[in-house]
PDB file of C-alpha atoms in Angstrom:
ATOM      1  CA  MET A   1     -24.570   7.334 -12.539  1.00  0.00           C
ATOM      2  CA  HIS A   2     -20.853   6.926 -11.882  1.00  0.00           C
ATOM      3  CA  ASN A   3     -18.576   7.678 -14.815  1.00  0.00           C
ATOM      4  CA  PRO A   4     -15.296   5.718 -14.515  1.00  0.00           C
ATOM      5  CA  PHE A   5     -13.532   8.287 -16.680  1.00  0.00           C
ATOM      6  CA  SER A   6     -14.367  11.446 -14.720  1.00  0.00           C
ATOM      7  CA  THR A   7     -13.867  12.564 -11.128  1.00  0.00           C
ATOM      8  CA  TYR A   8     -15.472  15.330  -9.085  1.00  0.00           C
ATOM      9  CA  PHE A   9     -13.085  17.295  -6.872  1.00  0.00           C
ATOM     10  CA  ASN A  10     -13.775  19.901  -4.216  1.00  0.00           C
ATOM     11  CA  LEU A  11     -10.358  21.482  -4.532  1.00  0.00           C
ATOM     12  CA  SER A  12     -10.657  23.805  -1.544  1.00  0.00           C
ATOM     13  CA  LYS A  13     -10.754  20.770   0.757  1.00  0.00           C
ATOM     14  CA  ASN A  14      -7.758  19.066  -0.852  1.00  0.00           C
ATOM     15  CA  PHE A  15      -5.101  21.742  -0.336  1.00  0.00           C
ATOM     16  CA  ASN A  16      -3.389  22.571   2.917  1.00  0.00           C
ATOM     17  CA  THR A  17      -1.836  25.963   3.674  1.00  0.00           C
ATOM     18  CA  ALA A  18       1.596  25.030   2.305  1.00  0.00           C
ATOM     19  CA  GLN A  19       0.137  23.743  -0.955  1.00  0.00           C
ATOM     20  CA  SER A  20      -2.070  26.808  -1.308  1.00  0.00           C
ATOM     21  CA  THR A  21       0.986  29.037  -0.909  1.00  0.00           C
ATOM     22  CA  ALA A  22       2.872  27.090  -3.555  1.00  0.00           C
ATOM     23  CA  LEU A  23      -0.076  27.519  -5.922  1.00  0.00           C
ATOM     24  CA  SER A  24      -0.787  31.132  -5.005  1.00  0.00           C
ATOM     25  CA  SER A  25      -0.237  32.270  -8.585  1.00  0.00           C
ATOM     26  CA  CYS A  26      -2.862  29.807  -9.883  1.00  0.00           C
ATOM     27  CA  HIS A  27      -6.586  30.319  -9.929  1.00  0.00           C
ATOM     28  CA  ILE A  28      -8.046  27.345  -8.056  1.00  0.00           C
ATOM     29  CA  PRO A  29     -11.787  26.876  -8.620  1.00  0.00           C
ATOM     30  CA  GLN A  30     -13.989  25.719  -5.793  1.00  0.00           C
ATOM     31  CA  ASP A  31     -15.224  22.675  -7.712  1.00  0.00           C
ATOM     32  CA  ILE A  32     -14.047  20.890 -10.823  1.00  0.00           C
ATOM     33  CA  ILE A  33     -14.996  17.819 -12.852  1.00  0.00           C
ATOM     34  CA  TYR A  34     -11.814  16.277 -14.232  1.00  0.00           C
ATOM     35  CA  MET A  35     -12.273  14.270 -17.445  1.00  0.00           C
ATOM     36  CA  ASP A  36      -8.807  14.139 -19.033  1.00  0.00           C
ATOM     37  CA  TYR A  37      -8.220  10.500 -18.137  1.00  0.00           C
ATOM     38  CA  ALA A  38      -6.429   9.939 -21.434  1.00  0.00           C
ATOM     39  CA  ALA A  39      -3.610  12.124 -20.070  1.00  0.00           C
ATOM     40  CA  SER A  40      -3.473  11.135 -16.390  1.00  0.00           C
ATOM     41  CA  THR A  41      -5.692   9.737 -13.669  1.00  0.00           C
ATOM     42  CA  PRO A  42      -6.003  10.218  -9.886  1.00  0.00           C
ATOM     43  CA  VAL A  43      -4.446   7.486  -7.779  1.00  0.00           C
ATOM     44  CA  ASP A  44      -6.919   4.823  -6.690  1.00  0.00           C
ATOM     45  CA  ASN A  45      -7.202   4.601  -2.889  1.00  0.00           C
ATOM     46  CA  ARG A  46      -6.307   0.902  -3.020  1.00  0.00           C
ATOM     47  CA  VAL A  47      -3.109   1.695  -4.913  1.00  0.00           C
ATOM     48  CA  TYR A  48      -2.318   4.515  -2.505  1.00  0.00           C
ATOM     49  CA  GLU A  49      -2.649   2.219   0.513  1.00  0.00           C
ATOM     50  CA  ALA A  50      -0.645  -0.562  -1.137  1.00  0.00           C
ATOM     51  CA  MET A  51       2.186   1.822  -2.036  1.00  0.00           C
ATOM     52  CA  LYS A  52       2.313   3.748   1.255  1.00  0.00           C
ATOM     53  CA  PRO A  53       4.801   1.386   2.971  1.00  0.00           C
ATOM     54  CA  TRP A  54       7.157   1.645  -0.017  1.00  0.00           C
ATOM     55  CA  HIS A  55       7.021   5.441  -0.005  1.00  0.00           C
ATOM     56  CA  LEU A  56       7.310   5.923   3.743  1.00  0.00           C
ATOM     57  CA  THR A  57       9.266   2.963   5.116  1.00  0.00           C
ATOM     58  CA  PHE A  58      10.952   0.634   2.609  1.00  0.00           C
ATOM     59  CA  CYS A  59      13.069   3.306   0.966  1.00  0.00           C
ATOM     60  CA  GLY A  60      16.086   1.203  -0.015  1.00  0.00           C
ATOM     61  CA  SER A  61      17.313   0.909  -3.585  1.00  0.00           C
ATOM     62  CA  SER A  62      16.395  -2.402  -5.215  1.00  0.00           C
ATOM     63  CA  SER A  63      19.771  -2.284  -6.958  1.00  0.00           C
ATOM     64  CA  ASN A  64      21.616  -2.406  -3.625  1.00  0.00           C
ATOM     65  CA  ILE A  65      20.824  -5.662  -1.820  1.00  0.00           C
ATOM     66  CA  ILE A  66      23.811  -5.733   0.517  1.00  0.00           C
ATOM     67  CA  HIS A  67      21.453  -4.647   3.312  1.00  0.00           C
ATOM     68  CA  ALA A  68      17.913  -5.533   4.350  1.00  0.00           C
ATOM     69  CA  MET A  69      16.199  -2.380   3.056  1.00  0.00           C
ATOM     70  CA  GLY A  70      17.533  -3.005  -0.420  1.00  0.00           C
ATOM     71  CA  GLU A  71      16.412  -6.640  -0.232  1.00  0.00           C
ATOM     72  CA  TYR A  72      12.898  -5.588   0.769  1.00  0.00           C
ATOM     73  CA  SER A  73      12.703  -3.221  -2.199  1.00  0.00           C
ATOM     74  CA  ARG A  74      14.039  -5.867  -4.588  1.00  0.00           C
ATOM     75  CA  HIS A  75      11.456  -8.342  -3.303  1.00  0.00           C
ATOM     76  CA  GLY A  76       8.660  -5.808  -3.768  1.00  0.00           C
ATOM     77  CA  LEU A  77       9.815  -4.958  -7.293  1.00  0.00           C
ATOM     78  CA  GLU A  78      10.047  -8.577  -8.380  1.00  0.00           C
ATOM     79  CA  ASN A  79       6.680  -9.372  -6.811  1.00  0.00           C
ATOM     80  CA  ALA A  80       5.134  -6.525  -8.829  1.00  0.00           C
ATOM     81  CA  ARG A  81       6.811  -7.861 -11.963  1.00  0.00           C
ATOM     82  CA  GLU A  82       5.336 -11.318 -11.419  1.00  0.00           C
ATOM     83  CA  GLN A  83       1.870  -9.853 -10.763  1.00  0.00           C
ATOM     84  CA  LEU A  84       2.022  -7.999 -14.067  1.00  0.00           C
ATOM     85  CA  LYS A  85       3.152 -11.097 -15.939  1.00  0.00           C
ATOM     86  CA  LYS A  86       0.205 -12.999 -14.542  1.00  0.00           C
ATOM     87  CA  TYR A  87      -2.264 -10.221 -15.372  1.00  0.00           C
ATOM     88  CA  LEU A  88      -0.947  -9.827 -18.912  1.00  0.00           C
ATOM     89  CA  GLY A  89      -0.759 -13.583 -19.488  1.00  0.00           C
ATOM     90  CA  GLN A  90       2.915 -13.275 -20.425  1.00  0.00           C
ATOM     91  CA  HIS A  91       4.625 -15.597 -17.979  1.00  0.00           C
ATOM     92  CA  ASP A  92       7.735 -16.114 -20.093  1.00  0.00           C
ATOM     93  CA  SER A  93       8.094 -12.461 -21.104  1.00  0.00           C
ATOM     94  CA  GLN A  94      10.372  -9.784 -19.766  1.00  0.00           C
ATOM     95  CA  ILE A  95       8.787  -6.877 -17.916  1.00  0.00           C
ATOM     96  CA  ILE A  96      10.891  -3.699 -17.914  1.00  0.00           C
ATOM     97  CA  PHE A  97       9.892  -0.797 -15.675  1.00  0.00           C
ATOM     98  CA  THR A  98      10.591   2.719 -16.978  1.00  0.00           C
ATOM     99  CA  SER A  99       9.510   6.207 -15.921  1.00  0.00           C
ATOM    100  CA  SER A 100       6.875   6.477 -18.663  1.00  0.00           C
ATOM    101  CA  ALA A 101       5.453   4.961 -21.843  1.00  0.00           C
ATOM    102  CA  THR A 102       7.251   7.683 -23.792  1.00  0.00           C
ATOM    103  CA  GLU A 103      10.577   6.473 -22.439  1.00  0.00           C
ATOM    104  CA  SER A 104       9.637   2.863 -23.211  1.00  0.00           C
ATOM    105  CA  ASN A 105       8.766   3.644 -26.830  1.00  0.00           C
ATOM    106  CA  ASN A 106      11.995   5.612 -27.242  1.00  0.00           C
ATOM    107  CA  LEU A 107      14.145   2.851 -25.756  1.00  0.00           C
ATOM    108  CA  LEU A 108      12.642   0.228 -28.024  1.00  0.00           C
ATOM    109  CA  LEU A 109      12.887   2.295 -31.202  1.00  0.00           C
ATOM    110  CA  ARG A 110      16.446   3.430 -30.685  1.00  0.00           C
ATOM    111  CA  GLY A 111      17.503   0.008 -29.451  1.00  0.00           C
ATOM    112  CA  ILE A 112      16.310  -1.875 -32.527  1.00  0.00           C
ATOM    113  CA  ILE A 113      17.612   0.768 -34.927  1.00  0.00           C
ATOM    114  CA  GLU A 114      21.101   0.738 -33.448  1.00  0.00           C
ATOM    115  CA  HIS A 115      21.323  -3.023 -32.916  1.00  0.00           C
ATOM    116  CA  PRO A 116      24.444  -4.148 -34.843  1.00  0.00           C
ATOM    117  CA  LEU A 117      23.062  -7.560 -35.861  1.00  0.00           C
ATOM    118  CA  GLN A 118      19.823  -6.454 -37.518  1.00  0.00           C
ATOM    119  CA  LYS A 119      19.549  -7.589 -41.137  1.00  0.00           C
ATOM    120  CA  ARG A 120      16.133  -6.140 -41.991  1.00  0.00           C
ATOM    121  CA  THR A 121      16.022  -2.452 -42.729  1.00  0.00           C
ATOM    122  CA  LYS A 122      12.390  -1.294 -42.900  1.00  0.00           C
ATOM    123  CA  ILE A 123      10.356   0.246 -40.077  1.00  0.00           C
ATOM    124  CA  VAL A 124       6.607   0.566 -40.676  1.00  0.00           C
ATOM    125  CA  TYR A 125       4.293   2.665 -38.524  1.00  0.00           C
ATOM    126  CA  SER A 126       0.844   4.178 -38.401  1.00  0.00           C
ATOM    127  CA  PRO A 127       0.734   7.958 -38.958  1.00  0.00           C
ATOM    128  CA  THR A 128      -1.639   8.251 -35.987  1.00  0.00           C
ATOM    129  CA  GLU A 129       0.837   6.881 -33.454  1.00  0.00           C
ATOM    130  CA  HIS A 130       1.623   8.727 -30.239  1.00  0.00           C
ATOM    131  CA  SER A 131       4.310  11.386 -30.626  1.00  0.00           C
ATOM    132  CA  SER A 132       6.777   9.224 -28.674  1.00  0.00           C
ATOM    133  CA  ILE A 133       6.699   6.886 -31.681  1.00  0.00           C
ATOM    134  CA  TYR A 134       5.957   9.277 -34.538  1.00  0.00           C
ATOM    135  CA  SER A 135       8.358  12.075 -33.554  1.00  0.00           C
ATOM    136  CA  THR A 136      11.117   9.653 -32.586  1.00  0.00           C
ATOM    137  CA  ILE A 137      10.886   7.917 -35.955  1.00  0.00           C
ATOM    138  CA  LYS A 138      11.032  11.281 -37.734  1.00  0.00           C
ATOM    139  CA  SER A 139      14.083  12.284 -35.682  1.00  0.00           C
ATOM    140  CA  ILE A 140      15.865   8.995 -36.412  1.00  0.00           C
ATOM    141  CA  GLU A 141      14.955   9.221 -40.083  1.00  0.00           C
ATOM    142  CA  GLU A 142      16.365  12.737 -40.394  1.00  0.00           C
ATOM    143  CA  ASN A 143      19.519  12.206 -38.350  1.00  0.00           C
ATOM    144  CA  ILE A 144      20.819   8.632 -38.500  1.00  0.00           C
ATOM    145  CA  GLY A 145      18.339   6.554 -40.507  1.00  0.00           C
ATOM    146  CA  LYS A 146      20.049   6.963 -43.866  1.00  0.00           C
ATOM    147  CA  ARG A 147      23.501   6.326 -42.408  1.00  0.00           C
ATOM    148  CA  LEU A 148      22.261   3.083 -40.873  1.00  0.00           C
ATOM    149  CA  GLY A 149      20.501   2.080 -44.088  1.00  0.00           C
ATOM    150  CA  PHE A 150      16.953   2.150 -42.706  1.00  0.00           C
ATOM    151  CA  GLU A 151      13.748   2.866 -44.592  1.00  0.00           C
ATOM    152  CA  PHE A 152      10.703   4.254 -42.780  1.00  0.00           C
ATOM    153  CA  GLN A 153       7.237   3.923 -44.238  1.00  0.00           C
ATOM    154  CA  GLN A 154       3.820   5.027 -43.009  1.00  0.00           C
ATOM    155  CA  LEU A 155       0.747   2.852 -43.233  1.00  0.00           C
ATOM    156  CA  PRO A 156      -2.174   4.363 -45.192  1.00  0.00           C
ATOM    157  CA  ILE A 157      -5.331   5.264 -43.275  1.00  0.00           C
ATOM    158  CA  ASP A 158      -8.850   6.135 -44.396  1.00  0.00           C
ATOM    159  CA  ASP A 159     -10.969   9.160 -43.452  1.00  0.00           C
ATOM    160  CA  LYS A 160     -12.062   7.389 -40.255  1.00  0.00           C
ATOM    161  CA  GLY A 161      -8.506   6.905 -39.037  1.00  0.00           C
ATOM    162  CA  GLN A 162      -8.481   3.181 -39.780  1.00  0.00           C
ATOM    163  CA  ILE A 163      -5.536   1.435 -41.443  1.00  0.00           C
ATOM    164  CA  ILE A 164      -6.314   0.318 -45.016  1.00  0.00           C
ATOM    165  CA  ILE A 165      -5.539  -3.374 -44.675  1.00  0.00           C
ATOM    166  CA  GLU A 166      -4.825  -4.431 -48.265  1.00  0.00           C
ATOM    167  CA  LYS A 167      -2.495  -1.501 -48.902  1.00  0.00           C
ATOM    168  CA  ALA A 168      -0.795  -2.101 -45.542  1.00  0.00           C
ATOM    169  CA  LYS A 169      -0.091  -5.726 -46.453  1.00  0.00           C
ATOM    170  CA  LYS A 170       1.788  -4.614 -49.569  1.00  0.00           C
ATOM    171  CA  ILE A 171       3.976  -2.314 -47.485  1.00  0.00           C
ATOM    172  CA  ILE A 172       4.752  -4.875 -44.761  1.00  0.00           C
ATOM    173  CA  ASP A 173       7.095  -7.275 -46.573  1.00  0.00           C
ATOM    174  CA  SER A 174      10.149  -9.469 -46.043  1.00  0.00           C
ATOM    175  CA  LYS A 175      12.365  -6.374 -45.558  1.00  0.00           C
ATOM    176  CA  THR A 176      10.265  -5.189 -42.620  1.00  0.00           C
ATOM    177  CA  LEU A 177      11.869  -5.456 -39.196  1.00  0.00           C
ATOM    178  CA  TYR A 178       9.228  -3.886 -36.941  1.00  0.00           C
ATOM    179  CA  VAL A 179       5.672  -2.579 -37.282  1.00  0.00           C
ATOM    180  CA  PHE A 180       4.296  -0.020 -34.803  1.00  0.00           C
ATOM    181  CA  ILE A 181       0.509   0.125 -34.336  1.00  0.00           C
ATOM    182  CA  MET A 182      -1.313   1.393 -31.231  1.00  0.00           C
ATOM    183  CA  ASP A 183      -4.524  -0.358 -30.175  1.00  0.00           C
ATOM    184  CA  VAL A 184      -6.497   2.756 -29.126  1.00  0.00           C
ATOM    185  CA  ASN A 185      -5.608   6.292 -30.189  1.00  0.00           C
ATOM    186  CA  ASN A 186      -4.814   8.684 -27.342  1.00  0.00           C
ATOM    187  CA  GLU A 187      -6.466  11.724 -28.989  1.00  0.00           C
ATOM    188  CA  THR A 188      -9.440  10.382 -30.952  1.00  0.00           C
ATOM    189  CA  GLY A 189     -10.226   7.180 -29.055  1.00  0.00           C
ATOM    190  CA  ILE A 190     -10.319   5.257 -32.343  1.00  0.00           C
ATOM    191  CA  ILE A 191      -9.801   1.507 -31.937  1.00  0.00           C
ATOM    192  CA  ASN A 192      -7.504   0.077 -34.609  1.00  0.00           C
ATOM    193  CA  VAL A 193      -9.829  -2.707 -35.734  1.00  0.00           C
ATOM    194  CA  ALA A 194      -7.340  -3.827 -38.411  1.00  0.00           C
ATOM    195  CA  LEU A 195      -4.787  -4.857 -35.798  1.00  0.00           C
ATOM    196  CA  PRO A 196      -5.813  -8.542 -35.430  1.00  0.00           C
ATOM    197  CA  GLU A 197      -5.694  -9.186 -39.184  1.00  0.00           C
ATOM    198  CA  LEU A 198      -2.482  -7.236 -39.650  1.00  0.00           C
ATOM    199  CA  GLU A 199      -0.836  -9.100 -36.768  1.00  0.00           C
ATOM    200  CA  LYS A 200      -1.199 -12.367 -38.696  1.00  0.00           C
ATOM    201  CA  HIS A 201       0.316 -10.820 -41.821  1.00  0.00           C
ATOM    202  CA  ILE A 202       3.159  -9.178 -39.884  1.00  0.00           C
ATOM    203  CA  HIS A 203       4.224 -12.468 -38.364  1.00  0.00           C
ATOM    204  CA  SER A 204       3.737 -14.362 -41.620  1.00  0.00           C
ATOM    205  CA  VAL A 205       6.519 -12.265 -43.208  1.00  0.00           C
ATOM    206  CA  GLY A 206       8.752 -12.681 -40.148  1.00  0.00           C
ATOM    207  CA  ALA A 207       8.444  -9.128 -38.828  1.00  0.00           C
ATOM    208  CA  TYR A 208       7.830  -8.001 -35.256  1.00  0.00           C
ATOM    209  CA  LEU A 209       4.796  -6.146 -33.912  1.00  0.00           C
ATOM    210  CA  HIS A 210       4.900  -3.423 -31.279  1.00  0.00           C
ATOM    211  CA  VAL A 211       1.618  -2.258 -29.749  1.00  0.00           C
ATOM    212  CA  ASP A 212       1.253   0.936 -27.747  1.00  0.00           C
ATOM    213  CA  CYS A 213      -1.361  -0.270 -25.233  1.00  0.00           C
ATOM    214  CA  VAL A 214      -1.356   2.810 -23.010  1.00  0.00           C
ATOM    215  CA  GLN A 215      -4.933   3.781 -23.834  1.00  0.00           C
ATOM    216  CA  GLY A 216      -6.210   0.310 -24.685  1.00  0.00           C
ATOM    217  CA  LEU A 217      -5.415  -1.224 -21.311  1.00  0.00           C
ATOM    218  CA  ALA A 218      -7.572   1.397 -19.577  1.00  0.00           C
ATOM    219  CA  ARG A 219     -10.316   1.787 -22.188  1.00  0.00           C
ATOM    220  CA  ASN A 220     -10.778  -1.688 -23.650  1.00  0.00           C
ATOM    221  CA  HIS A 221     -11.582  -5.106 -22.213  1.00  0.00           C
ATOM    222  CA  GLN A 222      -8.869  -6.880 -24.228  1.00  0.00           C
ATOM    223  CA  ILE A 223      -5.143  -6.323 -23.908  1.00  0.00           C
ATOM    224  CA  ALA A 224      -3.815  -5.209 -27.327  1.00  0.00           C
ATOM    225  CA  LEU A 225      -7.164  -6.294 -28.838  1.00  0.00           C
ATOM    226  CA  GLY A 226      -6.170  -9.879 -28.094  1.00  0.00           C
ATOM    227  CA  VAL A 227      -3.312 -10.005 -30.623  1.00  0.00           C
ATOM    228  CA  ASP A 228      -0.004 -11.811 -30.205  1.00  0.00           C
ATOM    229  CA  TYR A 229       2.365  -8.852 -29.874  1.00  0.00           C
ATOM    230  CA  ASP A 230       6.163  -9.041 -29.663  1.00  0.00           C
ATOM    231  CA  SER A 231       6.502  -5.928 -27.526  1.00  0.00           C
ATOM    232  CA  ALA A 232       4.066  -3.539 -25.890  1.00  0.00           C
ATOM    233  CA  VAL A 233       3.987  -0.572 -23.538  1.00  0.00           C
ATOM    234  CA  PHE A 234       1.565   0.125 -20.703  1.00  0.00           C
ATOM    235  CA  SER A 235       1.240   3.070 -18.321  1.00  0.00           C
ATOM    236  CA  SER A 236      -0.155   3.019 -14.794  1.00  0.00           C
ATOM    237  CA  SER A 237      -0.929   6.744 -14.935  1.00  0.00           C
ATOM    238  CA  LYS A 238      -3.730   6.146 -17.468  1.00  0.00           C
ATOM    239  CA  ILE A 239      -5.556   3.480 -15.475  1.00  0.00           C
TER     240      ILE A 239
END
């Protein structure tokens, strides 16, 4: 039976002489079953074929459209953006491409913290968030959070890794600017079942919700468990 989250590789057939030389210091097994799809996945053949022209031929920068190659790249980029909007059901939303979900989470966090017009001063987050959220919040809290007048508070979780809803509702109040909750945990695979109920409470107090959907998009049938998020991150390398 095919497992969508594992891949069998015969590594000896996938390396040419140059690659073998570059990896001469590594022990390469004859066969391997790769199962770490939560970290990264092999490129689907359909994606590989679709991207080949952009890697090999249309090499222009999409930021430079004074010549045809740049125009081709801009067209391809915008077409991809529209495809994603359609897939995500977010036709009026802004899609921003970055190098990784980690970069996306960092940009959002630091952007909202340093925004000069913010009036709310509380950031709420789950203690089981990805390190790109958790560690960034800790860094901001230690270095500039106090100077900017921000308060950071963790949501309580039970022994199964689930957010305790009633206690969370008391923490998320009218001072809260943003709440950070991932849909599926990248290490344990736990689905945050409290997210739909908490989303309603978050918006009822006028706060924003950010969902890290990196694992959920690949592991779950619903995007962000079907909630109405204000911002979210996705990663093609996990799909």
